[in-house]
mmCIF file of C-alpha atoms in Angstrom:
data_model
loop_
_atom_site.group_PDB
_atom_site.id
_atom_site.type_symbol
_atom_site.label_atom_id
_atom_site.label_comp_id
_atom_site.label_asym_id
_atom_site.label_seq_id
_atom_site.Cartn_x
_atom_site.Cartn_y
_atom_site.Cartn_z
ATOM 1 C CA ASP A 1 6.180 -3.099 -6.194
ATOM 2 C CA ALA A 2 8.802 -0.551 -7.259
ATOM 3 C CA TYR A 3 6.493 0.853 -9.941
ATOM 4 C CA ALA A 4 3.701 1.369 -7.400
ATOM 5 C CA ARG A 5 5.996 3.038 -4.869
ATOM 6 C CA LEU A 6 7.582 5.415 -7.364
ATOM 7 C CA THR A 7 4.472 6.413 -9.322
ATOM 8 C CA GLY A 8 1.646 6.187 -6.806
ATOM 9 C CA ASN A 9 -0.226 3.939 -9.245
ATOM 10 C CA ILE A 10 -1.174 0.286 -8.770
ATOM 11 C CA GLY A 11 1.483 -2.295 -9.596
ATOM 12 C CA VAL A 12 0.625 -5.551 -11.374
ATOM 13 C CA CYS A 13 2.509 -8.837 -11.452
ATOM 14 C CA ALA A 14 1.631 -12.099 -13.195
ATOM 15 C CA VAL A 15 2.966 -15.472 -12.056
ATOM 16 C CA THR A 16 2.461 -19.042 -13.129
ATOM 17 C CA ALA A 17 0.465 -21.475 -11.032
ATOM 18 C CA GLY A 18 2.031 -23.341 -8.122
ATOM 19 C CA PRO A 19 5.774 -22.608 -7.871
ATOM 20 C CA GLY A 20 5.371 -19.213 -9.526
ATOM 21 C CA LEU A 21 3.071 -18.118 -6.726
ATOM 22 C CA THR A 22 5.090 -19.726 -3.928
ATOM 23 C CA ASN A 23 8.203 -17.926 -5.190
ATOM 24 C CA ALA A 24 6.291 -14.629 -5.134
ATOM 25 C CA MET A 25 5.061 -14.976 -1.544
ATOM 26 C CA THR A 26 7.959 -13.092 0.069
ATOM 27 C CA ALA A 27 7.364 -10.130 -2.258
ATOM 28 C CA ILE A 28 3.603 -10.253 -1.615
ATOM 29 C CA VAL A 29 4.051 -10.243 2.170
ATOM 30 C CA ASN A 30 6.577 -7.418 1.845
ATOM 31 C CA ALA A 31 4.071 -5.386 -0.187
ATOM 32 C CA ARG A 32 1.428 -5.966 2.493
ATOM 33 C CA MET A 33 3.721 -4.783 5.284
ATOM 34 C CA ALA A 34 4.975 -1.829 3.225
ATOM 35 C CA GLU A 35 1.410 -0.815 2.260
ATOM 36 C CA VAL A 36 2.093 -1.085 -1.486
ATOM 37 C CA PRO A 37 -0.955 -1.485 -3.779
ATOM 38 C CA ILE A 38 -0.377 -4.359 -6.196
ATOM 39 C CA ILE A 39 -2.583 -6.814 -8.070
ATOM 40 C CA VAL A 40 -1.190 -10.346 -8.209
ATOM 41 C CA LEU A 41 -2.457 -12.395 -11.167
ATOM 42 C CA ALA A 42 -1.823 -16.136 -11.010
ATOM 43 C CA GLY A 43 -2.719 -18.948 -13.323
ATOM 44 C CA ALA A 44 -4.350 -22.119 -12.020
ATOM 45 C CA THR A 45 -5.313 -25.526 -13.265
ATOM 46 C CA SER A 46 -8.616 -25.922 -15.077
ATOM 47 C CA MET A 47 -11.547 -25.746 -12.647
ATOM 48 C CA ILE A 48 -12.828 -29.069 -13.882
ATOM 49 C CA LEU A 49 -9.506 -30.708 -12.918
ATOM 50 C CA LYS A 50 -9.104 -28.991 -9.544
ATOM 51 C CA GLY A 51 -8.055 -31.464 -6.850
ATOM 52 C CA ARG A 52 -7.443 -34.287 -9.324
ATOM 53 C CA GLY A 53 -3.649 -34.108 -9.366
ATOM 54 C CA SER A 54 -3.297 -31.706 -12.267
ATOM 55 C CA LEU A 55 0.091 -30.109 -13.004
ATOM 56 C CA GLN A 56 1.089 -27.491 -10.402
ATOM 57 C CA ASP A 57 -2.296 -27.717 -8.695
ATOM 58 C CA ILE A 58 -2.089 -26.441 -5.105
ATOM 59 C CA ASP A 59 -4.515 -24.595 -2.848
ATOM 60 C CA GLN A 60 -3.371 -21.121 -3.846
ATOM 61 C CA GLN A 61 -6.203 -19.325 -2.056
ATOM 62 C CA ALA A 62 -5.188 -20.843 1.274
ATOM 63 C CA LEU A 63 -1.554 -19.937 0.585
ATOM 64 C CA VAL A 64 -2.184 -16.215 0.066
ATOM 65 C CA LYS A 65 -5.008 -15.734 2.586
ATOM 66 C CA SER A 66 -2.949 -14.115 5.345
ATOM 67 C CA ALA A 67 -0.917 -11.933 2.967
ATOM 68 C CA VAL A 68 -3.517 -10.175 0.799
ATOM 69 C CA LYS A 69 -6.392 -7.767 1.322
ATOM 70 C CA SER A 70 -8.770 -9.748 -0.892
ATOM 71 C CA GLN A 71 -8.706 -12.848 -3.075
ATOM 72 C CA THR A 72 -10.883 -14.104 -5.912
ATOM 73 C CA THR A 73 -11.019 -17.011 -8.339
ATOM 74 C CA LEU A 74 -12.385 -16.007 -11.746
ATOM 75 C CA LYS A 75 -14.974 -18.553 -12.868
ATOM 76 C CA CYS A 76 -16.364 -16.933 -16.005
ATOM 77 C CA VAL A 77 -15.180 -14.512 -18.665
ATOM 78 C CA LYS A 78 -17.790 -11.838 -17.943
ATOM 79 C CA ASP A 79 -16.373 -11.352 -14.435
ATOM 80 C CA ILE A 80 -12.824 -10.519 -15.550
ATOM 81 C CA ILE A 81 -13.128 -6.747 -16.045
ATOM 82 C CA PRO A 82 -15.327 -6.114 -12.957
ATOM 83 C CA ALA A 83 -12.987 -8.272 -10.855
ATOM 84 C CA ILE A 84 -9.906 -6.341 -11.975
ATOM 85 C CA LEU A 85 -11.579 -2.976 -11.323
ATOM 86 C CA GLY A 86 -12.751 -4.174 -7.915
ATOM 87 C CA ALA A 87 -9.285 -5.491 -7.101
ATOM 88 C CA ALA A 88 -7.734 -2.147 -8.047
ATOM 89 C CA LYS A 89 -10.097 -0.294 -5.721
ATOM 90 C CA VAL A 90 -9.361 -2.625 -2.807
ATOM 91 C CA ALA A 91 -5.595 -2.517 -3.431
ATOM 92 C CA ALA A 92 -5.510 1.297 -3.364
ATOM 93 C CA SER A 93 -8.041 1.888 -0.594
ATOM 94 C CA TYR A 94 -7.215 2.907 2.966
ATOM 95 C CA ASN A 95 -9.188 0.209 4.725
ATOM 96 C CA PRO A 96 -6.950 0.214 6.626
ATOM 97 C CA ALA A 97 -4.106 0.722 4.113
ATOM 98 C CA PRO A 98 -3.103 -0.001 0.502
ATOM 99 C CA GLY A 99 -1.804 -3.498 -0.153
ATOM 100 C CA PRO A 100 -1.792 -6.555 -2.425
ATOM 101 C CA VAL A 101 -4.863 -8.330 -3.794
ATOM 102 C CA PHE A 102 -4.961 -11.727 -5.482
ATOM 103 C CA LEU A 103 -6.804 -12.828 -8.625
ATOM 104 C CA GLU A 104 -6.638 -16.480 -9.674
ATOM 105 C CA PHE A 105 -7.249 -17.296 -13.341
ATOM 106 C CA PRO A 106 -7.990 -20.984 -14.063
ATOM 107 C CA LEU A 107 -6.833 -22.154 -17.485
ATOM 108 C CA ASP A 108 -10.340 -22.651 -18.818
ATOM 109 C CA VAL A 109 -11.107 -18.952 -18.248
ATOM 110 C CA LEU A 110 -7.933 -17.935 -20.105
ATOM 111 C CA TRP A 111 -8.371 -20.238 -23.108
ATOM 112 C CA PRO A 112 -10.132 -19.037 -26.277
ATOM 113 C CA ARG A 113 -13.545 -20.691 -26.489
ATOM 114 C CA SER A 114 -12.473 -22.869 -29.413
ATOM 115 C CA MET A 115 -9.628 -24.286 -27.325
ATOM 116 C CA ALA A 116 -11.894 -24.812 -24.326
ATOM 117 C CA GLU A 117 -14.342 -26.704 -26.517
ATOM 118 C CA THR A 118 -11.500 -28.831 -27.873
ATOM 119 C CA MET A 119 -9.871 -29.479 -24.503
ATOM 120 C CA ILE A 120 -13.021 -29.935 -22.441
ATOM 121 C CA ALA A 121 -16.238 -30.483 -24.374
ATOM 122 C CA SER A 122 -14.678 -32.643 -27.102
ATOM 123 C CA GLY A 123 -12.872 -34.638 -24.453
ATOM 124 C CA GLY A 124 -16.061 -36.335 -23.358
ATOM 125 C CA PRO A 125 -16.903 -39.959 -24.073
ATOM 126 C CA SER A 126 -17.501 -40.891 -27.721
ATOM 127 C CA GLN A 127 -19.739 -43.850 -26.916
ATOM 128 C CA ARG A 128 -23.479 -43.811 -27.282
ATOM 129 C CA GLY A 129 -25.914 -44.252 -24.459
ATOM 130 C CA LEU A 130 -27.530 -42.116 -21.790
ATOM 131 C CA SER A 131 -24.453 -41.877 -19.573
ATOM 132 C CA ALA A 132 -22.217 -40.683 -22.408
ATOM 133 C CA TYR A 133 -24.883 -38.243 -23.582
ATOM 134 C CA LEU A 134 -25.241 -36.759 -20.097
ATOM 135 C CA GLN A 135 -21.473 -36.337 -19.769
ATOM 136 C CA ARG A 136 -21.243 -34.526 -23.122
ATOM 137 C CA TRP A 137 -24.236 -32.371 -22.187
ATOM 138 C CA TYR A 138 -22.613 -31.456 -18.862
ATOM 139 C CA LEU A 139 -19.266 -30.558 -20.472
ATOM 140 C CA ASN A 140 -20.942 -28.364 -23.088
ATOM 141 C CA LYS A 141 -22.952 -26.586 -20.393
ATOM 142 C CA TYR A 142 -19.756 -26.155 -18.394
ATOM 143 C CA VAL A 143 -18.057 -24.401 -21.327
ATOM 144 C CA ASP A 144 -21.163 -22.238 -21.826
ATOM 145 C CA SER A 145 -21.097 -21.227 -18.162
ATOM 146 C CA ILE A 146 -17.511 -20.001 -18.536
ATOM 147 C CA PHE A 147 -17.926 -17.996 -21.726
ATOM 148 C CA GLY A 148 -21.600 -17.050 -21.845
ATOM 149 C CA GLN A 149 -22.062 -14.532 -24.672
ATOM 150 C CA TYR A 150 -18.342 -13.738 -24.818
ATOM 151 C CA PHE A 151 -16.745 -16.049 -27.343
ATOM 152 C CA GLU A 152 -15.031 -16.029 -30.705
ATOM 153 C CA GLY A 153 -17.383 -14.750 -33.372
ATOM 154 C CA SER A 154 -19.514 -12.671 -31.014
ATOM 155 C CA PRO A 155 -20.791 -9.372 -32.415
ATOM 156 C CA GLU A 156 -18.506 -6.529 -31.379
ATOM 157 C CA ALA A 157 -21.236 -4.991 -29.216
ATOM 158 C CA ALA A 158 -21.261 -8.117 -27.045
ATOM 159 C CA ILE A 159 -17.581 -7.887 -26.125
ATOM 160 C CA PRO A 160 -16.982 -6.040 -22.812
ATOM 161 C CA ARG A 161 -14.908 -2.877 -23.152
ATOM 162 C CA PRO A 162 -12.774 -1.354 -20.376
ATOM 163 C CA SER A 163 -14.144 2.087 -21.286
ATOM 164 C CA SER A 164 -17.627 0.957 -20.288
ATOM 165 C CA HIS A 165 -16.462 0.485 -16.694
ATOM 166 C CA LYS A 166 -15.497 3.334 -14.380
ATOM 167 C CA MET A 167 -12.725 3.105 -11.804
ATOM 168 C CA VAL A 168 -13.766 4.695 -8.522
ATOM 169 C CA GLU A 169 -11.134 7.109 -7.207
ATOM 170 C CA VAL A 170 -9.835 6.286 -3.745
ATOM 171 C CA ALA A 171 -9.338 9.171 -1.308
ATOM 172 C CA ARG A 172 -6.659 9.335 1.370
ATOM 173 C CA PRO A 173 -7.786 10.047 4.935
ATOM 174 C CA VAL A 174 -7.140 13.647 5.991
ATOM 175 C CA ALA A 175 -6.588 14.938 9.529
ATOM 176 C CA SER A 176 -9.128 17.544 10.632
ATOM 177 C CA PRO A 177 -8.042 21.225 10.480
ATOM 178 C CA SER A 178 -8.850 21.713 14.174
ATOM 179 C CA VAL A 179 -6.407 18.979 15.188
ATOM 180 C CA VAL A 180 -3.734 20.365 12.852
ATOM 181 C CA ALA A 181 -4.213 23.788 14.478
ATOM 182 C CA ARG A 182 -3.787 22.170 17.887
ATOM 183 C CA VAL A 183 -0.481 20.616 16.811
ATOM 184 C CA ALA A 184 0.631 23.985 15.412
ATOM 185 C CA LYS A 185 0.109 25.536 18.855
ATOM 186 C CA LEU A 186 2.163 22.756 20.428
ATOM 187 C CA LEU A 187 4.922 23.372 17.901
ATOM 188 C CA TYR A 188 5.059 27.093 18.646
ATOM 189 C CA LYS A 189 5.370 26.420 22.358
ATOM 190 C CA ALA A 190 8.166 23.884 21.833
ATOM 191 C CA LYS A 191 11.835 24.720 22.284
ATOM 192 C CA ARG A 192 13.305 21.405 21.118
ATOM 193 C CA PRO A 193 10.965 19.928 18.458
ATOM 194 C CA VAL A 194 11.785 16.908 16.294
ATOM 195 C CA ILE A 195 9.972 15.500 13.255
ATOM 196 C CA VAL A 196 10.381 11.911 12.052
ATOM 197 C CA VAL A 197 8.930 11.228 8.593
ATOM 198 C CA GLY A 198 8.340 7.677 7.347
ATOM 199 C CA SER A 199 7.383 5.881 4.136
ATOM 200 C CA GLN A 200 3.671 6.681 4.295
ATOM 201 C CA ALA A 201 4.456 10.327 3.533
ATOM 202 C CA ALA A 202 5.940 9.203 0.206
ATOM 203 C CA GLN A 203 2.738 7.418 -0.859
ATOM 204 C CA ASP A 204 1.399 10.784 -2.017
ATOM 205 C CA VAL A 205 3.863 10.888 -4.900
ATOM 206 C CA ALA A 206 2.160 13.838 -6.596
ATOM 207 C CA HIS A 207 2.927 16.131 -3.643
ATOM 208 C CA LEU A 208 6.480 15.141 -2.730
ATOM 209 C CA GLY A 209 7.769 18.533 -3.841
ATOM 210 C CA GLN A 210 5.222 20.348 -1.672
ATOM 211 C CA LEU A 211 6.091 18.101 1.264
ATOM 212 C CA ARG A 212 9.770 18.963 0.908
ATOM 213 C CA GLU A 213 8.960 22.696 0.745
ATOM 214 C CA ALA A 214 6.700 22.430 3.810
ATOM 215 C CA LEU A 215 9.455 20.849 5.897
ATOM 216 C CA ILE A 216 11.955 23.451 4.696
ATOM 217 C CA LEU A 217 9.521 26.196 5.743
ATOM 218 C CA LEU A 218 9.121 24.672 9.211
ATOM 219 C CA GLN A 219 12.898 24.375 9.740
ATOM 220 C CA VAL A 220 12.327 21.808 12.477
ATOM 221 C CA PRO A 221 15.105 19.194 12.710
ATOM 222 C CA VAL A 222 13.754 16.278 10.684
ATOM 223 C CA TRP A 223 14.846 12.684 10.260
ATOM 224 C CA VAL A 224 13.482 10.684 7.322
ATOM 225 C CA SER A 225 13.257 6.930 6.871
ATOM 226 C CA GLY A 226 12.150 4.336 4.342
ATOM 227 C CA MET A 227 10.812 5.704 1.063
ATOM 228 C CA CYS A 228 11.316 9.301 2.242
ATOM 229 C CA ARG A 229 15.082 8.949 2.072
ATOM 230 C CA GLY A 230 16.333 11.301 -0.618
ATOM 231 C CA LEU A 231 13.368 13.635 -0.179
ATOM 232 C CA PHE A 232 15.579 16.706 0.199
ATOM 233 C CA GLY A 233 18.183 15.835 -2.413
ATOM 234 C CA THR A 234 20.995 18.378 -2.254
ATOM 235 C CA SER A 235 18.908 21.263 -0.857
ATOM 236 C CA SER A 236 21.238 23.660 0.947
ATOM 237 C CA ASN A 237 18.502 24.888 3.308
ATOM 238 C CA SER A 238 17.274 21.426 4.205
ATOM 239 C CA PRO A 239 16.390 20.804 7.872
ATOM 240 C CA GLN A 240 17.220 17.114 7.443
ATOM 241 C CA MET A 241 19.529 15.409 9.914
ATOM 242 C CA VAL A 242 21.095 12.016 9.274
ATOM 243 C CA HIS A 243 22.847 11.149 12.531
ATOM 244 C CA MET A 244 22.183 11.332 16.271
ATOM 245 C CA ARG A 245 18.431 10.785 16.031
ATOM 246 C CA GLY A 246 18.335 8.823 19.270
ATOM 247 C CA ALA A 247 19.974 11.638 21.231
ATOM 248 C CA ALA A 248 17.603 14.212 19.740
ATOM 249 C CA LEU A 249 14.527 12.124 20.579
ATOM 250 C CA LYS A 250 15.696 11.806 24.185
ATOM 251 C CA GLU A 251 16.171 15.570 24.555
ATOM 252 C CA ALA A 252 13.184 16.789 22.536
ATOM 253 C CA ASP A 253 10.193 18.403 24.220
ATOM 254 C CA LEU A 254 7.929 17.812 21.177
ATOM 255 C CA VAL A 255 8.183 14.822 18.837
ATOM 256 C CA ILE A 256 6.055 14.477 15.696
ATOM 257 C CA ILE A 257 6.059 10.987 14.176
ATOM 258 C CA ALA A 258 4.487 11.140 10.704
ATOM 259 C CA GLY A 259 4.051 8.075 8.534
ATOM 260 C CA THR A 260 5.805 5.363 10.522
ATOM 261 C CA PRO A 261 4.565 3.274 13.469
ATOM 262 C CA LEU A 262 6.108 3.101 16.914
ATOM 263 C CA ASP A 263 7.726 -0.252 16.189
ATOM 264 C CA PHE A 264 11.266 -1.622 16.573
ATOM 265 C CA ARG A 265 12.703 1.307 14.605
ATOM 266 C CA LEU A 266 11.716 3.643 17.435
ATOM 267 C CA ASN A 267 12.175 1.035 20.171
ATOM 268 C CA TYR A 268 8.382 0.678 20.385
ATOM 269 C CA GLY A 269 8.093 4.332 21.413
ATOM 270 C CA ARG A 270 10.663 4.140 24.177
ATOM 271 C CA SER A 271 13.205 6.094 22.099
ATOM 272 C CA VAL A 272 11.101 9.206 22.714
ATOM 273 C CA ASN A 273 11.690 11.340 25.808
ATOM 274 C CA ALA A 274 9.095 10.233 28.370
ATOM 275 C CA LYS A 275 8.404 13.875 29.265
ATOM 276 C CA ALA A 276 8.072 15.066 25.672
ATOM 277 C CA THR A 277 4.751 15.819 24.000
ATOM 278 C CA LEU A 278 4.281 13.105 21.397
ATOM 279 C CA VAL A 279 2.187 13.547 18.231
ATOM 280 C CA VAL A 280 1.581 10.532 15.978
ATOM 281 C CA CYS A 281 0.101 10.798 12.466
ATOM 282 C CA ASN A 282 -0.612 7.619 10.506
ATOM 283 C CA SER A 283 -2.870 6.877 7.545
ATOM 284 C CA ASN A 284 -3.337 3.277 8.726
ATOM 285 C CA LYS A 285 -5.814 3.276 11.608
ATOM 286 C CA ASP A 286 -4.566 -0.155 12.690
ATOM 287 C CA LEU A 287 -1.034 1.238 13.171
ATOM 288 C CA LEU A 288 -2.002 4.632 14.568
ATOM 289 C CA LYS A 289 -1.977 3.544 18.207
ATOM 290 C CA LYS A 290 0.474 0.672 17.867
ATOM 291 C CA ASN A 291 2.347 0.034 21.134
ATOM 292 C CA SER A 292 0.407 2.790 22.895
ATOM 293 C CA ASP A 293 0.616 0.610 26.004
ATOM 294 C CA MET A 294 4.395 1.180 25.967
ATOM 295 C CA ARG A 295 4.373 4.842 24.910
ATOM 296 C CA ALA A 296 1.078 6.651 24.447
ATOM 297 C CA ALA A 297 0.930 9.792 22.320
ATOM 298 C CA ASN A 298 -0.562 13.056 23.515
ATOM 299 C CA GLN A 299 -2.214 13.563 20.132
ATOM 300 C CA TYR A 300 -3.173 11.040 17.443
ATOM 301 C CA LEU A 301 -4.058 12.033 13.881
ATOM 302 C CA HIS A 302 -5.576 9.542 11.439
ATOM 303 C CA GLY A 303 -4.672 10.942 8.048
ATOM 304 C CA CYS A 304 -2.188 11.213 5.215
ATOM 305 C CA PRO A 305 1.163 12.241 6.799
ATOM 306 C CA SER A 306 2.137 14.325 3.768
ATOM 307 C CA HIS A 307 -1.145 16.228 3.854
ATOM 308 C CA PHE A 308 -0.809 16.777 7.608
ATOM 309 C CA LEU A 309 2.739 18.162 7.393
ATOM 310 C CA ARG A 310 1.811 20.449 4.503
ATOM 311 C CA ASP A 311 -1.195 21.760 6.421
ATOM 312 C CA LEU A 312 0.930 22.174 9.542
ATOM 313 C CA ALA A 313 3.494 24.275 7.673
ATOM 314 C CA MET A 314 0.711 26.421 6.245
ATOM 315 C CA VAL A 315 -0.739 27.126 9.704
ATOM 316 C CA VAL A 316 2.626 27.750 11.377
ATOM 317 C CA THR A 317 3.999 30.066 8.684
ATOM 318 C CA ARG A 318 0.900 32.271 8.890
ATOM 319 C CA LYS A 319 2.022 33.374 12.350
ATOM 320 C CA SER A 320 4.023 36.582 12.566
ATOM 321 C CA ARG A 321 5.828 35.450 15.711
ATOM 322 C CA LYS A 322 9.159 33.713 15.097
ATOM 323 C CA PRO A 323 9.583 30.142 16.362
ATOM 324 C CA ALA A 324 11.655 29.472 19.475
ATOM 325 C CA TRP A 325 13.820 26.597 18.234
ATOM 326 C CA PRO A 326 16.679 28.076 16.088
ATOM 327 C CA GLU A 327 19.192 27.335 18.874
ATOM 328 C CA TRP A 328 17.983 23.744 19.039
ATOM 329 C CA THR A 329 18.371 23.406 15.267
ATOM 330 C CA ALA A 330 21.911 24.777 15.539
ATOM 331 C CA THR A 331 22.707 22.239 18.279
ATOM 332 C CA CYS A 332 21.463 19.376 16.090
ATOM 333 C CA ARG A 333 23.553 20.634 13.175
ATOM 334 C CA GLU A 334 26.679 20.812 15.331
ATOM 335 C CA ARG A 335 26.137 17.215 16.446
ATOM 336 C CA GLU A 336 25.586 16.245 12.825
ATOM 337 C CA ALA A 337 28.883 17.817 11.779
ATOM 338 C CA GLN A 338 30.739 16.208 14.673
ATOM 339 C CA ARG A 339 29.370 12.777 13.822
ATOM 340 C CA GLU A 340 30.351 13.234 10.173
ATOM 341 C CA LYS A 341 33.924 13.920 11.290
ATOM 342 C CA GLU A 342 33.953 10.809 13.466
ATOM 343 C CA ILE A 343 32.903 8.506 10.656
#
C-alpha cells in the first residue's frame, strides 16, 4: 500500500491461505477506499481437496468479493502470467478508480510438477482393477491439466517469458479544456476563492512538483488533506493554509474541491457557503457527484485533479489582468497567524 502511494506503481502483497487473508482484510478494504492499486496474492488448498476439510481451507473468494475490483483463482500454470498482467491493468485502471485485485493460487498450481505428481498422481490407489485404473488415469489427467506443456524438463522455448507479454498502459481521465477555461473565468471573477486538494491529486506522483508550482502560481488560499499533506514542504511562497478551513469555506464565493469527495470531512458539502460557486473535480466518476442531493456543485469535472489544477494555473496565468483576491489571501494568512498563537 505505502509503496503504491509513494511511487505511483502497483503494490503487491502475498499472504498465506485462510488466516493470512483474513488478517489482511482490513488493509485490503482500506486500499479499496483509498483508491490504491495493489495485487493481493493468496495461497489456497489444493483444488482437488477443496471443500474436504483441508488445512486453512475457507471460501476466500466470498470473503474478498466486496473489497476488491476483480478476483481470480488460478487453475493452470499457463494462466499465471496473463492473470497477473490482467490484474495489474484492472488494479491501475480508472473504472471507476484504482484499487485492489485478488489472485488465489492453489497449492497444486504452485508446486513443481514432480511434487504434484508425487502428492497427487502417485497418491492414487495401488490396487489393480478397473476402478483403481480409472482413478489413476483421472489423477494423471488432472496433473496434466494443471501443467500442460509447462513442466520440469520442458525445452526453454516452451517456458512462458514475461517479456513476451505486454502491459497495457492505463491513462488517467482528463477534464476537457473548455471546462477548465470555464473554471478559470469563474476564478477570475471571484473575490474570495478557496481550493481544497485531496489524496487523488497525489496519485499522479510524477507531477507532484508541477502541481505544487501550479498552486503557488495561482496564489489562491489552499487547504490540503490526505496524501497531499506535505506537498509544499517549507516553501516560503506557499499559499497553503493549515487552520480555519471551516471559516474560509463559509465565507468563500468560489470553492474548488479537487481530489476528495463531499463526505464527512466536508460535512457532506454543507461546510461550503450555500451561496458560493462550487466546483468539484474527481477522477472517480462514482464519487464525483457524491451527496449532490445535500450540496450540488455548479460545475463537475471528471478527471485527474492534479492535471486539472495544472491546466487551470496555465490558463489563469496567461491573463494579463491581475486577480482580485490578494486581500482575501491576506485575511486568511492573518487568521492563520492568530490561530497559531492560540495553540
